[in-house]
PDB file of C-alpha atoms in Angstrom:
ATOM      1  CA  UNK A  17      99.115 -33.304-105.441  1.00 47.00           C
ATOM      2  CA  UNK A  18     102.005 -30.598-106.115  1.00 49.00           C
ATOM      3  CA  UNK A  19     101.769 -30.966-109.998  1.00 48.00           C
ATOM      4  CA  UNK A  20      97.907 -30.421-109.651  1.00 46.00           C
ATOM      5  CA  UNK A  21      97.879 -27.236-107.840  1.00 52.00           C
ATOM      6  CA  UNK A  22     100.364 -26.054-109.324  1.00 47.00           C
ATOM      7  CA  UNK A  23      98.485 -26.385-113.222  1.00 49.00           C
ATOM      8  CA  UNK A  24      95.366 -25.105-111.507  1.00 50.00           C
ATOM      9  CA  UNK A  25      96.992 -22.175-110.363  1.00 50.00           C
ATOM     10  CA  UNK A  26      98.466 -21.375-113.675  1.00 50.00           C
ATOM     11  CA  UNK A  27      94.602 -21.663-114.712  1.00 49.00           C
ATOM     12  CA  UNK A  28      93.092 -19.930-112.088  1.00 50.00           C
ATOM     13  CA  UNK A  29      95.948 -17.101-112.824  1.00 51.00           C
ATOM     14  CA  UNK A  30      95.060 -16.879-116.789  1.00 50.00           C
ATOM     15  CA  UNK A  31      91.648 -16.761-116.252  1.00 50.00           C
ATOM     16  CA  UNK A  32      92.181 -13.162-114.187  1.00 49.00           C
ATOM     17  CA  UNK A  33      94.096 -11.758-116.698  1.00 48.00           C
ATOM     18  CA  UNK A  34      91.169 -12.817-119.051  1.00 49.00           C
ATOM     19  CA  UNK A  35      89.589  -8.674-119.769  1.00 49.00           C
ATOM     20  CA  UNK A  36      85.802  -8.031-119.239  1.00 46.00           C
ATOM     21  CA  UNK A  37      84.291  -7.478-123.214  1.00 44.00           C
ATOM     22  CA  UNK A  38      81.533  -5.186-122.925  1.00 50.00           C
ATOM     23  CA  UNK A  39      80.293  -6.452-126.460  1.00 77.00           C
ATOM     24  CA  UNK A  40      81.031 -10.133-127.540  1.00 90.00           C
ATOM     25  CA  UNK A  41      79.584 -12.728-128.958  1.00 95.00           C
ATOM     26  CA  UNK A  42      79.349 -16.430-128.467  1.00 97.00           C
ATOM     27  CA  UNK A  43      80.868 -19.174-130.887  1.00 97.00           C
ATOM     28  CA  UNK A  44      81.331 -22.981-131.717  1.00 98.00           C
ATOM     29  CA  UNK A  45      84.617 -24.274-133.041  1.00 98.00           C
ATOM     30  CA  UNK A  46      84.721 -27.928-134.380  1.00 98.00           C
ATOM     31  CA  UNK A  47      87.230 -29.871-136.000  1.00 98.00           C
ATOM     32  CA  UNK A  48      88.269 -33.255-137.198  1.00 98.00           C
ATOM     33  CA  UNK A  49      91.604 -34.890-138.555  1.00 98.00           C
ATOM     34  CA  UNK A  50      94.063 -37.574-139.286  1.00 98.00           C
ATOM     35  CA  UNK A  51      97.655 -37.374-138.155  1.00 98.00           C
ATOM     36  CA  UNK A  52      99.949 -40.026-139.630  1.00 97.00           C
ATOM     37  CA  UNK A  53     103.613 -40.376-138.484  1.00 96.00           C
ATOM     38  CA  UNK A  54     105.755 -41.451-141.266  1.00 97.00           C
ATOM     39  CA  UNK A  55     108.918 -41.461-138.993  1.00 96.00           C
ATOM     40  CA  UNK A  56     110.578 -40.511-135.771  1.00 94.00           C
ATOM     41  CA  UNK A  57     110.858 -36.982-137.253  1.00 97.00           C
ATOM     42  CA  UNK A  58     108.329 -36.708-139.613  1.00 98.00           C
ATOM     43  CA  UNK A  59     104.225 -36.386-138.963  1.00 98.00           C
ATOM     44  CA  UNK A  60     101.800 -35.219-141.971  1.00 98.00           C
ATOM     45  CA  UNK A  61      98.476 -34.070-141.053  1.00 98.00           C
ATOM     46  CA  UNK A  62      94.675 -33.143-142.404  1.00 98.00           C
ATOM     47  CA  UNK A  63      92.044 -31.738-140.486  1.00 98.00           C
ATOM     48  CA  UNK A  64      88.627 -30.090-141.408  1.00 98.00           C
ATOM     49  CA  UNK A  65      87.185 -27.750-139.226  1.00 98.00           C
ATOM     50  CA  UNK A  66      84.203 -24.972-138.523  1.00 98.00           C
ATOM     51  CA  UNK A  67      83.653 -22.382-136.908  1.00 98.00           C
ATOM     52  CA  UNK A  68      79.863 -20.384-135.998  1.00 98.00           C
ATOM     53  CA  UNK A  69      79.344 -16.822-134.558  1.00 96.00           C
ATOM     54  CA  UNK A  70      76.009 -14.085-133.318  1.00 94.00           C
ATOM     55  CA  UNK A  71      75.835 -16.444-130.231  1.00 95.00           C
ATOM     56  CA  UNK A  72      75.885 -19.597-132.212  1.00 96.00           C
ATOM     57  CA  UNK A  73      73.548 -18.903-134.659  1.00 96.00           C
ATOM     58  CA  UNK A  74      75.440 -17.994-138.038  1.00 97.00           C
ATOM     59  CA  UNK A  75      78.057 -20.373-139.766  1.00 97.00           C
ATOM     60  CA  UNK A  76      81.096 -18.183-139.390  1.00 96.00           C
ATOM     61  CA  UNK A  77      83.846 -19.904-141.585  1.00 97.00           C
ATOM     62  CA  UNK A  78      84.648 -23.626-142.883  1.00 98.00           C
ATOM     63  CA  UNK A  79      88.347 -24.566-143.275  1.00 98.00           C
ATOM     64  CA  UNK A  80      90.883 -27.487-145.023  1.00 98.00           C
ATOM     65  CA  UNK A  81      93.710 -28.016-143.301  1.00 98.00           C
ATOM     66  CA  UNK A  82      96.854 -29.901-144.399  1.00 98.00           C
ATOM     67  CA  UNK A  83     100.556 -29.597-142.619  1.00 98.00           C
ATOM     68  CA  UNK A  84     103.659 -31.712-141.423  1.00 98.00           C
ATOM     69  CA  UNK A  85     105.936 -31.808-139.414  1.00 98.00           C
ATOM     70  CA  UNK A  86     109.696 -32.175-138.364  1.00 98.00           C
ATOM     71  CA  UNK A  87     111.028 -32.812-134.796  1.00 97.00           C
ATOM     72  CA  UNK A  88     114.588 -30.962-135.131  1.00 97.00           C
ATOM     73  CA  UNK A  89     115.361 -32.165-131.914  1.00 97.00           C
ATOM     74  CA  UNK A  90     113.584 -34.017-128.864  1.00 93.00           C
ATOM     75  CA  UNK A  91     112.843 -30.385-127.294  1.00 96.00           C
ATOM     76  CA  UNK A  92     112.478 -28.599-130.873  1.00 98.00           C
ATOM     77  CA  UNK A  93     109.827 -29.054-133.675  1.00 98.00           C
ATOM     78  CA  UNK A  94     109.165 -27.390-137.443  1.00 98.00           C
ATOM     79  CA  UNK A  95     105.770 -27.292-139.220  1.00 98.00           C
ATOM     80  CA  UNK A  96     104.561 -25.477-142.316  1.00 98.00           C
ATOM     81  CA  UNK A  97     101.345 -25.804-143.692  1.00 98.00           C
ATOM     82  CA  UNK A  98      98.350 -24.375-146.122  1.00 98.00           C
ATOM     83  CA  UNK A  99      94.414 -23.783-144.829  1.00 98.00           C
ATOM     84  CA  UNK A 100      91.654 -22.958-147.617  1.00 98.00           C
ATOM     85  CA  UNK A 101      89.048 -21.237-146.044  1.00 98.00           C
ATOM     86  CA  UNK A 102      85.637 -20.127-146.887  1.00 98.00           C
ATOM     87  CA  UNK A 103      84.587 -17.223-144.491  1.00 95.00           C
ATOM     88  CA  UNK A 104      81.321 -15.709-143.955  1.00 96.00           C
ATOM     89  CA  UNK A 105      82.364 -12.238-144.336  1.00 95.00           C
ATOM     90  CA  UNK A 106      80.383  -9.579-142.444  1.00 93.00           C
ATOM     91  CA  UNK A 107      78.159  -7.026-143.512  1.00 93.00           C
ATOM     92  CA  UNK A 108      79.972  -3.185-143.805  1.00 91.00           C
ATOM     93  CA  UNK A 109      77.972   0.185-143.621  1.00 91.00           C
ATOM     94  CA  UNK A 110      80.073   3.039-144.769  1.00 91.00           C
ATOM     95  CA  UNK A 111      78.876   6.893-143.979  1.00 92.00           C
ATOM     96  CA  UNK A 112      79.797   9.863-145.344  1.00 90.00           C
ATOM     97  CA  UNK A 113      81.248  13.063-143.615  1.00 88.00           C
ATOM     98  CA  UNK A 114      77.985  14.890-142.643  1.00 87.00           C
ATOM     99  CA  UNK A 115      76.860  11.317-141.025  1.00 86.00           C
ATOM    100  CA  UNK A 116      74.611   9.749-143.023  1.00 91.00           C
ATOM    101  CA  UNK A 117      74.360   6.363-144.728  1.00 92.00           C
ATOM    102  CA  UNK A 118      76.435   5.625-148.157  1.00 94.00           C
ATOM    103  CA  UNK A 119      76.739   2.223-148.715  1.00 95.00           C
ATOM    104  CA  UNK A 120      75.270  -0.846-147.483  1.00 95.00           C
ATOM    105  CA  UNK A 121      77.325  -4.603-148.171  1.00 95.00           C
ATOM    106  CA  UNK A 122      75.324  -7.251-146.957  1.00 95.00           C
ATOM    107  CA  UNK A 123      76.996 -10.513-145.437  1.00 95.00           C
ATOM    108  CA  UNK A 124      78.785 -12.808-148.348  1.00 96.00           C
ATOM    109  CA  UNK A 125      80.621 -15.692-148.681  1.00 97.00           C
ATOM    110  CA  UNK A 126      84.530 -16.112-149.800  1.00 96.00           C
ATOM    111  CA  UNK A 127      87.973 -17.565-150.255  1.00 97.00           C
ATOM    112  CA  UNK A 128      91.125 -17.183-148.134  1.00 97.00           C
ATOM    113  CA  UNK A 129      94.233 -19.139-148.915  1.00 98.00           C
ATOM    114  CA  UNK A 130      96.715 -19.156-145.906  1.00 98.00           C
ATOM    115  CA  UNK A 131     100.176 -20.543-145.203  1.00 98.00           C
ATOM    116  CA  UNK A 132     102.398 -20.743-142.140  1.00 98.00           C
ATOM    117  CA  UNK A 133     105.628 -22.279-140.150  1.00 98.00           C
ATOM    118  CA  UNK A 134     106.050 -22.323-137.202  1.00 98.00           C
ATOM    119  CA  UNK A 135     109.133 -23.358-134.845  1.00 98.00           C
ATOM    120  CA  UNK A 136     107.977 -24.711-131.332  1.00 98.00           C
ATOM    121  CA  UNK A 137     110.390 -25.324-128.249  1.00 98.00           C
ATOM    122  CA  UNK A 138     109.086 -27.171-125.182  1.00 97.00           C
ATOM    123  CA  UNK A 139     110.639 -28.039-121.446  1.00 96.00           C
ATOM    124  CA  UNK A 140     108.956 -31.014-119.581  1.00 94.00           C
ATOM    125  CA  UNK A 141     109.786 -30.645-115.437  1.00 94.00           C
ATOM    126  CA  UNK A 142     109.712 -34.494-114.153  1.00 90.00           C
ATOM    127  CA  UNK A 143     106.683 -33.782-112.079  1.00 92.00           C
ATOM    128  CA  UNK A 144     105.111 -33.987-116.054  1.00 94.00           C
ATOM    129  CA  UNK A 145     104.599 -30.598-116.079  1.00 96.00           C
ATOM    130  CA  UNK A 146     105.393 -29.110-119.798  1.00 97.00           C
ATOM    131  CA  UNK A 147     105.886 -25.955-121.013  1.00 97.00           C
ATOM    132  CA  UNK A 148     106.005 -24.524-124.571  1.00 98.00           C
ATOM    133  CA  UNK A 149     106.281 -21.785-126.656  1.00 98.00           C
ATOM    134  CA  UNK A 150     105.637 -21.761-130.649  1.00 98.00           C
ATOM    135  CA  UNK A 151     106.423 -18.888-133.382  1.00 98.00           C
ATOM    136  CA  UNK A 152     104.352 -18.753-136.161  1.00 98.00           C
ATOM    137  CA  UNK A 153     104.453 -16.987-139.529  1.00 98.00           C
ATOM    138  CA  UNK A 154     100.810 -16.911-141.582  1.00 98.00           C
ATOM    139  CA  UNK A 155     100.403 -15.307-144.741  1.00 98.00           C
ATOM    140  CA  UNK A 156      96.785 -14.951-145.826  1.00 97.00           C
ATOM    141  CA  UNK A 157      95.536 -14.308-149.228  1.00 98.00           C
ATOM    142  CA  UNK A 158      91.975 -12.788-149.824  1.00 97.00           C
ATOM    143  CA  UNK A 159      91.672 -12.727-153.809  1.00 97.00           C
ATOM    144  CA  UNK A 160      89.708 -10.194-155.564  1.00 97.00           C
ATOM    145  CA  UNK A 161      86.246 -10.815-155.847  1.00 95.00           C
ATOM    146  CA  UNK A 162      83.050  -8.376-156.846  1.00 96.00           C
ATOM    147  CA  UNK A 163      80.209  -7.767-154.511  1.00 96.00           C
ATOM    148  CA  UNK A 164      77.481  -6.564-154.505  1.00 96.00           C
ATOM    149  CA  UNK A 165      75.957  -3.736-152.273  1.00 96.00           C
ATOM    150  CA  UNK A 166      73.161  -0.726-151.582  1.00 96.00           C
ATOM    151  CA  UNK A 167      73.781   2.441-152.707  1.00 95.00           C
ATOM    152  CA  UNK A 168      71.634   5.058-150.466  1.00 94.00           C
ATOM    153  CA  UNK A 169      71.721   7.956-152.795  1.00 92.00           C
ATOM    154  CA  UNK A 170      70.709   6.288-156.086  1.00 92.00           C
ATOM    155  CA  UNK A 171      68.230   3.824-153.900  1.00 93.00           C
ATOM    156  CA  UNK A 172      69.780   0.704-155.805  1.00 95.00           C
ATOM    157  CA  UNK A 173      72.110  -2.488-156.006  1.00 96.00           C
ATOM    158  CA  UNK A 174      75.403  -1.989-157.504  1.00 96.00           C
ATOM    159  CA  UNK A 175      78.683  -4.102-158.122  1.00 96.00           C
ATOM    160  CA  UNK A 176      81.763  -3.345-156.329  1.00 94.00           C
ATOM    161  CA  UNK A 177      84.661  -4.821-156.728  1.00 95.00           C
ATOM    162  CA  UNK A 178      87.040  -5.951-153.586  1.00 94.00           C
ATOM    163  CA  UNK A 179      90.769  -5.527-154.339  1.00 94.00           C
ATOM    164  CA  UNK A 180      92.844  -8.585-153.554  1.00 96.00           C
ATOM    165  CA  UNK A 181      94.426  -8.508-149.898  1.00 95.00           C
ATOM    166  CA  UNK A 182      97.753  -9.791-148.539  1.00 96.00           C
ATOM    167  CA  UNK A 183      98.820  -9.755-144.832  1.00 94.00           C
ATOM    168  CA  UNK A 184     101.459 -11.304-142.623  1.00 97.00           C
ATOM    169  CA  UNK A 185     100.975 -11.941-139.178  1.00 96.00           C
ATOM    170  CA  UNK A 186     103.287 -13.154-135.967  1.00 98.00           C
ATOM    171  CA  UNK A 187     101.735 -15.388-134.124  1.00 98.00           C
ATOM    172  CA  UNK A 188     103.489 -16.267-130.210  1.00 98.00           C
ATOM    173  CA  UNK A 189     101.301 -18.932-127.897  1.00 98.00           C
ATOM    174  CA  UNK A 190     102.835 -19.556-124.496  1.00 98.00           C
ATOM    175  CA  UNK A 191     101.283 -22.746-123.452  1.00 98.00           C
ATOM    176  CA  UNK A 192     101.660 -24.729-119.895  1.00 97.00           C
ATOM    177  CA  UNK A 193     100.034 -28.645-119.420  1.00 97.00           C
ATOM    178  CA  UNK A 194      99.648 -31.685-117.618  1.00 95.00           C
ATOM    179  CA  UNK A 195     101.651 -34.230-119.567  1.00 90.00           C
ATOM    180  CA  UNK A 196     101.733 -37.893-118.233  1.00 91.00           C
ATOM    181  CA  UNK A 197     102.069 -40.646-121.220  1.00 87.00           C
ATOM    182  CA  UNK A 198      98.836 -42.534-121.563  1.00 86.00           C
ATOM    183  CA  UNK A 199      97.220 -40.836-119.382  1.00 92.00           C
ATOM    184  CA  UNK A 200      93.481 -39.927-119.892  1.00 95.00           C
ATOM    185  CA  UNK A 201      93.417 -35.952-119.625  1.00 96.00           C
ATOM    186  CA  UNK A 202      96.074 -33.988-120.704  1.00 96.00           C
ATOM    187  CA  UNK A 203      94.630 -30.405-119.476  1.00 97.00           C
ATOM    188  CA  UNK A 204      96.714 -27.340-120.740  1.00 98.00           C
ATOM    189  CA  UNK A 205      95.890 -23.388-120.519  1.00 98.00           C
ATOM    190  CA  UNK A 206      97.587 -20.945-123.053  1.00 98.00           C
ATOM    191  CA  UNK A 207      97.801 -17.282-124.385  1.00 98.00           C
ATOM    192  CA  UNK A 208      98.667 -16.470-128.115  1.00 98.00           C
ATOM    193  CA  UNK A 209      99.588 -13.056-129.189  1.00 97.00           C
ATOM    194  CA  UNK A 210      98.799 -12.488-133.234  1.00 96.00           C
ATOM    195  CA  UNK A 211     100.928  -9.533-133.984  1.00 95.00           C
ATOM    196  CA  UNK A 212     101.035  -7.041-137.393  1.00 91.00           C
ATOM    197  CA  UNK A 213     103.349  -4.259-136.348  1.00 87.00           C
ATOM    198  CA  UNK A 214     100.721  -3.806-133.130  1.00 91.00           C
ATOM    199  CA  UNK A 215      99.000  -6.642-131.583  1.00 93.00           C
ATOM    200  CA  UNK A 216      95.609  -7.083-132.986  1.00 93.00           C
ATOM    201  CA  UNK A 217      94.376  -9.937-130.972  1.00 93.00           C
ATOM    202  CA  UNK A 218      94.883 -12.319-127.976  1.00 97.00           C
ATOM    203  CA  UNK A 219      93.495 -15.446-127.328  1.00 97.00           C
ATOM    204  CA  UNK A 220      93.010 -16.817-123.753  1.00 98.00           C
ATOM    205  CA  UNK A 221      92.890 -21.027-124.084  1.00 98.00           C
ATOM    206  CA  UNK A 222      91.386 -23.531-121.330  1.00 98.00           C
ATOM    207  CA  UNK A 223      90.832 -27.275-122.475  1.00 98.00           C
ATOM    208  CA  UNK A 224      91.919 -30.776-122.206  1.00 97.00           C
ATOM    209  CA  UNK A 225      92.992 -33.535-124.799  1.00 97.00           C
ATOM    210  CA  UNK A 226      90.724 -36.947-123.990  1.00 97.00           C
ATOM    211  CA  UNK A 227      93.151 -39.933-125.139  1.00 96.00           C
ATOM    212  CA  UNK A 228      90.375 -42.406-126.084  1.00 96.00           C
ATOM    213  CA  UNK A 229      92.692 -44.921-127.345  1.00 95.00           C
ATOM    214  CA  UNK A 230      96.166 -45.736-129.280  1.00 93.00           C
ATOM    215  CA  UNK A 231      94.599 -43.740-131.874  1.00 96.00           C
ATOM    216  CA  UNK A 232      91.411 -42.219-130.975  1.00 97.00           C
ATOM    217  CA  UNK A 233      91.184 -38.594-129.380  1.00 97.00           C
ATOM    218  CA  UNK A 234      89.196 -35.907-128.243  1.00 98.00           C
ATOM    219  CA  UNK A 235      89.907 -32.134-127.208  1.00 98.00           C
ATOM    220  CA  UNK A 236      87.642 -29.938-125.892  1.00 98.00           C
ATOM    221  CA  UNK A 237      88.172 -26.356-124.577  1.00 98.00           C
ATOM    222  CA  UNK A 238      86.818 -22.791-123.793  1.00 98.00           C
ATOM    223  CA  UNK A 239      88.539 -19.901-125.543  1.00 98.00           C
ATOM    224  CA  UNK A 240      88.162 -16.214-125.337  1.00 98.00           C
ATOM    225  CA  UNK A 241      89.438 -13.888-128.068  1.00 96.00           C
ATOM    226  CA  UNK A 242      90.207 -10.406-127.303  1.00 96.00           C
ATOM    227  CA  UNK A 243      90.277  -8.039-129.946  1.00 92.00           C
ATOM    228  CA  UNK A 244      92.965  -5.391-129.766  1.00 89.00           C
ATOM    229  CA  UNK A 245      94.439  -3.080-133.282  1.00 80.00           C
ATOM    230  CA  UNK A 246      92.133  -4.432-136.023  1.00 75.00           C
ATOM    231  CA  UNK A 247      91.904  -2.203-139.003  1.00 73.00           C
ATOM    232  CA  UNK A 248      87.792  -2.056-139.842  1.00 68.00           C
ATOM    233  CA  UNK A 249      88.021  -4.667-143.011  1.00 69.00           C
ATOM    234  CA  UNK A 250      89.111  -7.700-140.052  1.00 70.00           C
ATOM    235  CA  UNK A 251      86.790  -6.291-137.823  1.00 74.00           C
ATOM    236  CA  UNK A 252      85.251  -9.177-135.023  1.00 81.00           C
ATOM    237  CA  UNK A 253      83.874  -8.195-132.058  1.00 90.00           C
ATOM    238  CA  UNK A 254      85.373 -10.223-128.753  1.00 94.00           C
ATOM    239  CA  UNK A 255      84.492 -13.768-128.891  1.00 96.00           C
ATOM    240  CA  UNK A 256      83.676 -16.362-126.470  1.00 97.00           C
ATOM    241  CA  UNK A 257      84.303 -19.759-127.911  1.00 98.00           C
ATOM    242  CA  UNK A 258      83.334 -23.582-126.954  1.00 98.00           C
ATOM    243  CA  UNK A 259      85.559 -26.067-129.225  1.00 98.00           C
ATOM    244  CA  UNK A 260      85.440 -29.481-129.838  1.00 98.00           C
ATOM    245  CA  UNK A 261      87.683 -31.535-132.003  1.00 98.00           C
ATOM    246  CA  UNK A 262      88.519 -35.254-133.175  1.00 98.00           C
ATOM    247  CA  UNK A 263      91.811 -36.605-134.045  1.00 98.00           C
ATOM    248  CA  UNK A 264      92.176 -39.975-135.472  1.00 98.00           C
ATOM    249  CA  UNK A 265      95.995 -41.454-135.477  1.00 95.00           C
ATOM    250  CA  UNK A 266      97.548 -44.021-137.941  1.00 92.00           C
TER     251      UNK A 266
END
């Protein structure tokens, strides 16, 4: 069928523009929520979700989710929303000018509070065939907290305090699907930009949503994150991810 090619060549095409990462590492992402729709217009949602990296094998970050949303128009639609996360921060080695070690901060648990909007404008072609494109502000909040680390010259554990961190981020995903109401797959492919004054990251989407009933369903997808302009303290290598999420509808 027409509609069919034409979705797996808009696949086919992302996944060549998808760069080779010389180091990455492989991750699981998995979520589950409740959506209820209180109107037309209005939709509230909660979600809880994790997230593992080092090829699977470390818990990376756990997250709360709550949002709604407003559809401006049949074509137009607002959200805003807060996450809490708890991420699994990485460890840092810091060297001094002649090259050898300073400190040592070992991997540690902490907070990050995050909020966002986002406006999102979508085209469907009558072949079901839908296109998209959402903007999204984030602000995210790391408070201050004290860790501790390894101090090389005096051969001991000291306290060092992290200063709190603020940072805003642009966020642009350019998404295409398959669309057909009740059907069972509803495959879609994207690419989202997250921009700072440079972009630091892109992430390359393949997946499906699984409608398992009126309100039971499923997505599951393949994602690969390319890192770009990070500044050391956000440093992730590039990351291969498999994700799997529930959604449960009122």
């Amino acid at each position: 069928m027409p509609t069919f090619r034409l979705l797996t060549m808009a696949v086919l095409t992302l996944c060549a523009a998808l760069p080779v990462a010389a180091q990455s590492e492989g991750g699981l992402i998995m979520s589950a929520g409740a959506e209820k729709k209180l109107s037309k217009r209005v939709t509230v949602e909660a979600e809880v979700n994790m997230r593992t990296r080092n090829n699977f094998k470390t818990m990376d970050r756990w997250g709360f989710d709550i949002g709604a949303s407003y559809k401006i128009a049949k074509w137009l639609k607002a959200d805003a929303g807060y996450n809490l996360l708890q991420y699994n921060f990485r460890e840092s080695i810091t060297y001094k000018s002649s090259g050898i070690y300073n400190h040592w901060r070992p991997s540690y648990w902490g907070t990050k509070h995050r909020f966002y909007a986002s406006l999102t404008g979508q085209y469907k072609f009558a072949n079901n065939i839908k296109l998209s494109l959402r903007e999204r502000w984030q602000y995210t909040y790391r408070p201050e907290t004290t860790v501790t680390r390894w101090d090389f010259d005096d051969d001991a554990w000291e306290d060092k305090a992290r200063t709190a961190k603020g940072k805003n981020q642009l966020r642009s995903r350019l998404e295409i699907s398959y669309d057909k109401k009740h059907a069972l797959f509803t495959p879609y492919a994207s690419v989202e930009l997250y921009n700072a004054w440079a972009v630091e990251k892109v992430r390359y989407t393949i997946g499906t949503d699984i409608r398992l009933s009126k309100h039971h369903s499923l997505n599951a997808f393949y994602r690969f994150q390319d890192m770009k302009s990070v500044d050391a303290d956000d440093y992730d290598p590039d990351m291969h991810y498999l994700g799997v999420g529930y959604k449960f509808k009122f």
